[in-house]
């Protein structure tokens, strides 16, 4: 019996990243969640999964929550023993930071099970070493709209202003995309003129998100660094984007590395935009692996829950 451990439970939001010109820098936490709970028990780790995790095809050895949880316990010289229960409504491999949420959940769950307080800076640093996508990790951990900057001693997450007058809509096809495959589609070098245009657009994006200025958002969501190379990898993306604009979207781009799309719009149009895009991806039918939903920002980030 690993009797030095405590029961613990944490919740982590998903995140959409890039938002067009904020490539590899900007991310926003949204209201879809991974919840992980631990109950102490005999040596070894039993894992039970529900929701999107139950539909994912991977072995226990590849479970990112379990791996980061076990690694965290070992770093405290604690024996792994008990039951891990995981439930999630975050689509897997579809651009909502499911890997980042899993690593953060396991890392903080280990601290809680070991009787430690939160160590957000330490958890972020360790997760960044393993996952490398600070634009997902920062909003998942801290909530809200975040940018990750190249600080003097490592990645520096900062909070950005976000207008309450913005709505968000998400939809994805049944097909998932591996981040490594999406990255392999990008050119190794870009021209000076393109780099300058990208900087200008990122400036517009930050200002537009803070003010809900529709024109600035349109400019800021435009991108030449990654979107043109990844969009052809997403089946039905062009038609889904057209349907989203017809339903009232201000701007639409790839969520993270895909395969999902994220639309920015008036909050009153979020559900209609999401459903319009989902209908295209799902060919007018219902498919649990073909999600679409109106989303709202999550400002809490990783949260410890009562057990």
Short mmCIF file of C-alpha atoms in Angstrom, two decimals:
data_model
loop_
_atom_site.label_atom_id
_atom_site.label_comp_id
_atom_site.label_asym_id
_atom_site.label_seq_id
_atom_site.Cartn_x
_atom_site.Cartn_y
_atom_site.Cartn_z
CA UNK A 1 0.00 0.00 0.00
CA UNK A 2 1.34 3.41 -1.02
CA UNK A 3 0.01 4.87 2.23
CA UNK A 4 2.10 8.04 2.01
CA UNK A 5 -0.15 9.31 -0.77
CA UNK A 6 -3.37 11.32 -0.56
CA UNK A 7 -6.52 11.23 -2.63
CA UNK A 8 -6.47 14.13 -5.09
CA UNK A 9 -8.44 15.59 -7.99
CA UNK A 10 -7.60 18.28 -10.56
CA UNK A 11 -9.26 19.86 -13.58
CA UNK A 12 -7.51 21.44 -16.58
CA UNK A 13 -9.12 23.39 -19.45
CA UNK A 14 -8.35 22.92 -23.10
CA UNK A 15 -6.66 25.63 -25.13
CA UNK A 16 -6.74 26.95 -28.66
CA UNK A 17 -3.39 28.26 -29.83
CA UNK A 18 -1.89 30.38 -32.60
CA UNK A 19 -5.15 32.18 -33.49
CA UNK A 20 -3.61 32.92 -36.87
CA UNK A 21 -0.61 35.21 -36.66
CA UNK A 22 0.13 34.39 -33.02
CA UNK A 23 1.93 31.26 -34.20
CA UNK A 24 3.66 29.30 -31.42
CA UNK A 25 3.17 32.29 -29.09
CA UNK A 26 -0.48 33.00 -28.19
CA UNK A 27 -3.07 30.68 -26.68
CA UNK A 28 -6.49 30.91 -25.05
CA UNK A 29 -8.05 28.59 -22.45
CA UNK A 30 -11.57 27.41 -23.32
CA UNK A 31 -14.33 25.64 -21.40
CA UNK A 32 -13.69 22.00 -22.27
CA UNK A 33 -11.95 20.05 -19.53
CA UNK A 34 -9.83 17.11 -18.52
CA UNK A 35 -10.48 15.93 -14.97
CA UNK A 36 -8.09 13.54 -13.23
CA UNK A 37 -8.54 11.96 -9.81
CA UNK A 38 -6.31 9.65 -7.80
CA UNK A 39 -7.12 7.18 -5.04
CA UNK A 40 -4.22 5.60 -3.11
CA UNK A 41 -3.95 1.83 -3.25
CA UNK A 42 -1.58 -1.09 -3.78
CA UNK A 43 1.64 -0.67 -5.73
CA UNK A 44 1.00 -0.15 -9.41
CA UNK A 45 -1.44 2.12 -11.21
CA UNK A 46 -4.89 1.19 -12.48
CA UNK A 47 -6.29 3.61 -15.07
CA UNK A 48 -9.94 4.17 -15.98
CA UNK A 49 -10.89 6.55 -18.81
CA UNK A 50 -14.16 8.19 -19.83
CA UNK A 51 -15.27 10.62 -22.52
CA UNK A 52 -12.90 11.39 -25.38
CA UNK A 53 -10.12 9.49 -23.61
CA UNK A 54 -12.15 6.27 -23.71
CA UNK A 55 -12.40 6.56 -27.51
CA UNK A 56 -8.68 7.20 -27.96
CA UNK A 57 -6.57 4.22 -28.96
CA UNK A 58 -3.39 4.01 -26.90
CA UNK A 59 -1.86 1.78 -24.25
CA UNK A 60 -1.59 2.69 -20.58
CA UNK A 61 2.16 3.11 -21.08
CA UNK A 62 1.45 5.96 -23.52
CA UNK A 63 -1.06 7.77 -21.29
CA UNK A 64 0.38 11.26 -20.75
CA UNK A 65 -1.53 11.87 -17.51
CA UNK A 66 -0.27 8.62 -16.02
CA UNK A 67 3.29 9.16 -17.23
CA UNK A 68 3.56 12.69 -15.85
CA UNK A 69 1.83 11.62 -12.62
CA UNK A 70 4.24 8.73 -12.08
CA UNK A 71 7.22 10.91 -12.98
CA UNK A 72 6.09 13.55 -10.49
CA UNK A 73 5.76 11.01 -7.70
CA UNK A 74 9.18 9.54 -8.43
CA UNK A 75 10.71 13.02 -8.30
CA UNK A 76 9.44 13.20 -4.70
CA UNK A 77 10.75 9.69 -3.95
CA UNK A 78 7.19 8.40 -3.58
CA UNK A 79 6.01 4.98 -4.66
CA UNK A 80 3.31 4.84 -7.33
CA UNK A 81 0.26 2.96 -6.12
CA UNK A 82 -3.46 3.41 -6.60
CA UNK A 83 -6.18 4.19 -9.11
CA UNK A 84 -6.25 6.98 -11.68
CA UNK A 85 -9.64 8.02 -13.06
CA UNK A 86 -9.67 10.28 -16.09
CA UNK A 87 -12.57 11.93 -17.87
CA UNK A 88 -12.37 14.49 -20.65
CA UNK A 89 -14.51 16.28 -23.20
CA UNK A 90 -11.43 17.70 -24.95
CA UNK A 91 -11.13 16.31 -28.50
CA UNK A 92 -7.89 14.37 -28.95
CA UNK A 93 -5.47 15.38 -31.69
CA UNK A 94 -7.69 18.17 -32.96
CA UNK A 95 -5.94 21.36 -31.96
CA UNK A 96 -7.20 21.97 -28.41
CA UNK A 97 -4.07 21.24 -26.41
CA UNK A 98 -5.09 17.79 -25.18
CA UNK A 99 -1.45 16.78 -24.65
CA UNK A 100 -0.65 19.94 -22.69
CA UNK A 101 -3.72 19.46 -20.49
CA UNK A 102 -2.77 15.84 -19.82
CA UNK A 103 0.82 16.61 -18.82
CA UNK A 104 -0.23 19.46 -16.54
CA UNK A 105 -2.99 17.38 -14.95
CA UNK A 106 -0.62 14.53 -14.15
CA UNK A 107 2.10 16.82 -12.83
CA UNK A 108 -0.08 18.77 -10.41
CA UNK A 109 -2.05 15.67 -9.41
CA UNK A 110 1.26 14.14 -8.30
CA UNK A 111 2.04 17.19 -6.16
CA UNK A 112 -1.42 17.07 -4.59
CA UNK A 113 -1.21 13.31 -3.97
CA UNK A 114 2.17 13.83 -2.35
CA UNK A 115 0.77 16.46 0.00
CA UNK A 116 2.53 19.36 -1.71
CA UNK A 117 1.15 22.77 -2.52
CA UNK A 118 0.97 24.10 -6.04
CA UNK A 119 4.16 24.99 -7.86
CA UNK A 120 2.91 26.52 -11.09
CA UNK A 121 6.29 27.82 -12.22
CA UNK A 122 7.92 24.45 -11.61
CA UNK A 123 5.08 22.54 -13.28
CA UNK A 124 5.18 24.86 -16.29
CA UNK A 125 8.95 24.50 -16.65
CA UNK A 126 8.88 20.72 -16.41
CA UNK A 127 5.93 20.44 -18.80
CA UNK A 128 7.63 22.76 -21.28
CA UNK A 129 10.72 20.55 -21.30
CA UNK A 130 8.57 17.54 -22.20
CA UNK A 131 5.83 19.08 -24.34
CA UNK A 132 7.45 22.18 -25.78
CA UNK A 133 4.25 24.03 -26.67
CA UNK A 134 4.10 26.94 -24.28
CA UNK A 135 1.22 28.52 -26.19
CA UNK A 136 -0.94 25.61 -25.01
CA UNK A 137 0.64 25.03 -21.61
CA UNK A 138 0.32 28.62 -20.38
CA UNK A 139 -3.43 29.05 -20.90
CA UNK A 140 -4.16 25.51 -19.68
CA UNK A 141 -2.23 26.20 -16.48
CA UNK A 142 -3.06 29.84 -15.79
CA UNK A 143 -6.29 30.38 -17.74
CA UNK A 144 -7.26 33.25 -20.00
CA UNK A 145 -5.36 34.61 -22.98
CA UNK A 146 -1.61 34.09 -22.70
CA UNK A 147 1.54 34.71 -24.69
CA UNK A 148 4.81 32.89 -24.11
CA UNK A 149 7.91 35.00 -24.65
CA UNK A 150 11.59 34.02 -24.91
CA UNK A 151 12.72 35.14 -21.45
CA UNK A 152 16.32 35.44 -20.29
CA UNK A 153 16.14 32.20 -18.28
CA UNK A 154 13.50 30.33 -20.26
CA UNK A 155 9.97 30.73 -21.64
CA UNK A 156 8.06 33.56 -19.96
CA UNK A 157 4.24 33.28 -19.91
CA UNK A 158 2.38 36.59 -19.70
CA UNK A 159 -1.30 37.47 -19.56
CA UNK A 160 -2.93 39.39 -22.41
CA UNK A 161 -6.14 41.40 -22.32
CA UNK A 162 -9.24 39.77 -23.79
CA UNK A 163 -12.50 41.55 -24.54
CA UNK A 164 -15.69 40.13 -23.05
CA UNK A 165 -17.43 40.99 -26.33
CA UNK A 166 -15.82 38.14 -28.26
CA UNK A 167 -17.43 34.80 -29.03
CA UNK A 168 -15.67 31.61 -30.09
CA UNK A 169 -16.85 28.61 -32.10
CA UNK A 170 -15.00 25.36 -32.68
CA UNK A 171 -15.50 22.43 -35.04
CA UNK A 172 -13.36 19.58 -36.31
CA UNK A 173 -13.58 16.66 -38.73
CA UNK A 174 -13.42 13.06 -37.55
CA UNK A 175 -9.82 12.84 -38.72
CA UNK A 176 -7.14 13.93 -36.25
CA UNK A 177 -3.74 15.39 -37.11
CA UNK A 178 -0.49 14.62 -35.32
CA UNK A 179 1.36 17.80 -34.39
CA UNK A 180 4.60 16.40 -35.80
CA UNK A 181 2.89 15.86 -39.17
CA UNK A 182 1.48 19.40 -39.15
CA UNK A 183 4.93 20.79 -38.39
CA UNK A 184 6.57 18.76 -41.13
CA UNK A 185 4.37 20.58 -43.67
CA UNK A 186 5.96 23.95 -42.84
CA UNK A 187 8.89 25.46 -44.75
CA UNK A 188 12.18 25.70 -42.87
CA UNK A 189 12.79 29.28 -44.00
CA UNK A 190 10.57 32.28 -44.77
CA UNK A 191 11.35 35.54 -46.49
CA UNK A 192 12.05 38.83 -44.74
CA UNK A 193 8.92 40.48 -46.17
CA UNK A 194 6.72 37.64 -44.91
CA UNK A 195 8.28 37.87 -41.46
CA UNK A 196 7.56 41.60 -41.31
CA UNK A 197 3.94 41.09 -42.38
CA UNK A 198 3.55 38.43 -39.71
CA UNK A 199 4.80 40.79 -37.00
CA UNK A 200 2.34 43.45 -38.11
CA UNK A 201 -0.54 40.97 -38.09
CA UNK A 202 0.38 39.71 -34.62
CA UNK A 203 0.23 43.29 -33.37
CA UNK A 204 -3.24 43.63 -34.86
CA UNK A 205 -4.27 40.32 -33.28
CA UNK A 206 -3.29 41.35 -29.76
CA UNK A 207 -5.04 44.69 -30.08
CA UNK A 208 -8.10 43.16 -31.72
CA UNK A 209 -8.53 40.52 -29.03
CA UNK A 210 -8.32 43.20 -26.34
CA UNK A 211 -10.86 45.49 -27.99
CA UNK A 212 -13.10 43.14 -30.02
CA UNK A 213 -12.27 45.30 -33.03
CA UNK A 214 -13.59 43.27 -35.95
CA UNK A 215 -11.25 44.70 -38.57
CA UNK A 216 -8.15 44.23 -36.44
CA UNK A 217 -9.20 40.66 -35.69
CA UNK A 218 -9.61 39.93 -39.39
CA UNK A 219 -6.12 41.26 -40.06
CA UNK A 220 -4.62 39.49 -37.06
CA UNK A 221 -6.09 36.09 -37.85
CA UNK A 222 -4.66 36.17 -41.38
CA UNK A 223 -1.46 34.17 -41.59
CA UNK A 224 1.21 33.10 -44.07
CA UNK A 225 3.56 31.20 -41.75
CA UNK A 226 1.59 28.03 -41.09
CA UNK A 227 -2.08 28.17 -42.09
CA UNK A 228 -1.63 27.94 -45.90
CA UNK A 229 0.56 24.86 -45.46
CA UNK A 230 -1.70 23.07 -42.97
CA UNK A 231 -5.19 23.87 -44.21
CA UNK A 232 -5.01 21.42 -47.15
CA UNK A 233 -4.33 18.63 -44.62
CA UNK A 234 -7.78 19.10 -43.03
CA UNK A 235 -10.57 17.34 -44.95
CA UNK A 236 -13.50 19.66 -45.60
CA UNK A 237 -11.76 22.70 -44.12
CA UNK A 238 -12.39 25.12 -46.97
CA UNK A 239 -16.11 24.35 -47.14
CA UNK A 240 -16.41 24.48 -43.34
CA UNK A 241 -14.75 27.90 -43.31
CA UNK A 242 -17.19 29.13 -45.95
CA UNK A 243 -20.13 27.86 -43.91
CA UNK A 244 -18.77 29.54 -40.80
CA UNK A 245 -18.51 32.89 -42.53
CA UNK A 246 -22.02 32.51 -43.92
CA UNK A 247 -23.22 31.96 -40.33
CA UNK A 248 -21.65 35.21 -39.13
CA UNK A 249 -18.02 34.53 -38.22
CA UNK A 250 -15.63 37.48 -38.25
CA UNK A 251 -12.52 35.38 -38.74
CA UNK A 252 -11.72 31.65 -38.88
CA UNK A 253 -8.40 29.86 -38.64
CA UNK A 254 -6.87 26.54 -37.63
CA UNK A 255 -7.01 25.75 -33.92
CA UNK A 256 -3.49 24.80 -32.89
CA UNK A 257 -2.00 22.40 -35.41
CA UNK A 258 -5.47 21.17 -36.43
CA UNK A 259 -7.55 19.37 -37.38
CA UNK A 260 -10.04 21.69 -35.67
CA UNK A 261 -11.03 25.19 -36.73
CA UNK A 262 -11.63 28.11 -34.37
CA UNK A 263 -13.90 31.01 -35.31
CA UNK A 264 -14.13 34.43 -33.69
CA UNK A 265 -17.52 36.09 -33.81
CA UNK A 266 -20.19 37.93 -31.89
CA UNK A 267 -21.06 35.86 -28.79
CA UNK A 268 -24.68 35.64 -29.93
CA UNK A 269 -23.56 33.88 -33.13
CA UNK A 270 -21.21 31.32 -31.57
CA UNK A 271 -23.59 28.36 -31.55
CA UNK A 272 -24.78 28.97 -35.11
CA UNK A 273 -21.22 29.32 -36.43
CA UNK A 274 -20.06 26.17 -34.65
CA UNK A 275 -23.01 24.14 -35.92
CA UNK A 276 -22.56 25.40 -39.48
CA UNK A 277 -18.94 24.25 -39.53
CA UNK A 278 -19.75 20.96 -37.79
CA UNK A 279 -22.49 20.15 -40.29
CA UNK A 280 -19.97 20.42 -43.13
CA UNK A 281 -17.39 18.27 -41.38
CA UNK A 282 -20.01 15.64 -40.45
CA UNK A 283 -21.90 15.72 -43.76
CA UNK A 284 -25.07 16.69 -41.92
CA UNK A 285 -25.01 13.74 -39.51
CA UNK A 286 -24.06 13.26 -35.86
CA UNK A 287 -20.65 11.81 -35.09
CA UNK A 288 -19.10 11.98 -31.59
CA UNK A 289 -15.67 12.07 -33.23
CA UNK A 290 -16.70 15.12 -35.27
CA UNK A 291 -17.21 17.80 -32.58
CA UNK A 292 -18.61 21.29 -32.85
CA UNK A 293 -19.50 23.68 -30.05
CA UNK A 294 -19.70 27.29 -28.94
CA UNK A 295 -16.86 27.98 -26.51
CA UNK A 296 -16.23 30.54 -23.81
CA UNK A 297 -12.88 31.52 -22.28
CA UNK A 298 -11.78 29.82 -19.08
CA UNK A 299 -10.01 32.19 -16.70
CA UNK A 300 -9.25 29.73 -13.88
CA UNK A 301 -6.80 27.40 -15.58
CA UNK A 302 -5.69 24.31 -13.68
CA UNK A 303 -7.82 23.89 -10.56
CA UNK A 304 -7.57 21.52 -7.61
CA UNK A 305 -10.96 20.09 -6.73
CA UNK A 306 -12.26 18.65 -3.49
CA UNK A 307 -12.25 14.87 -3.10
#
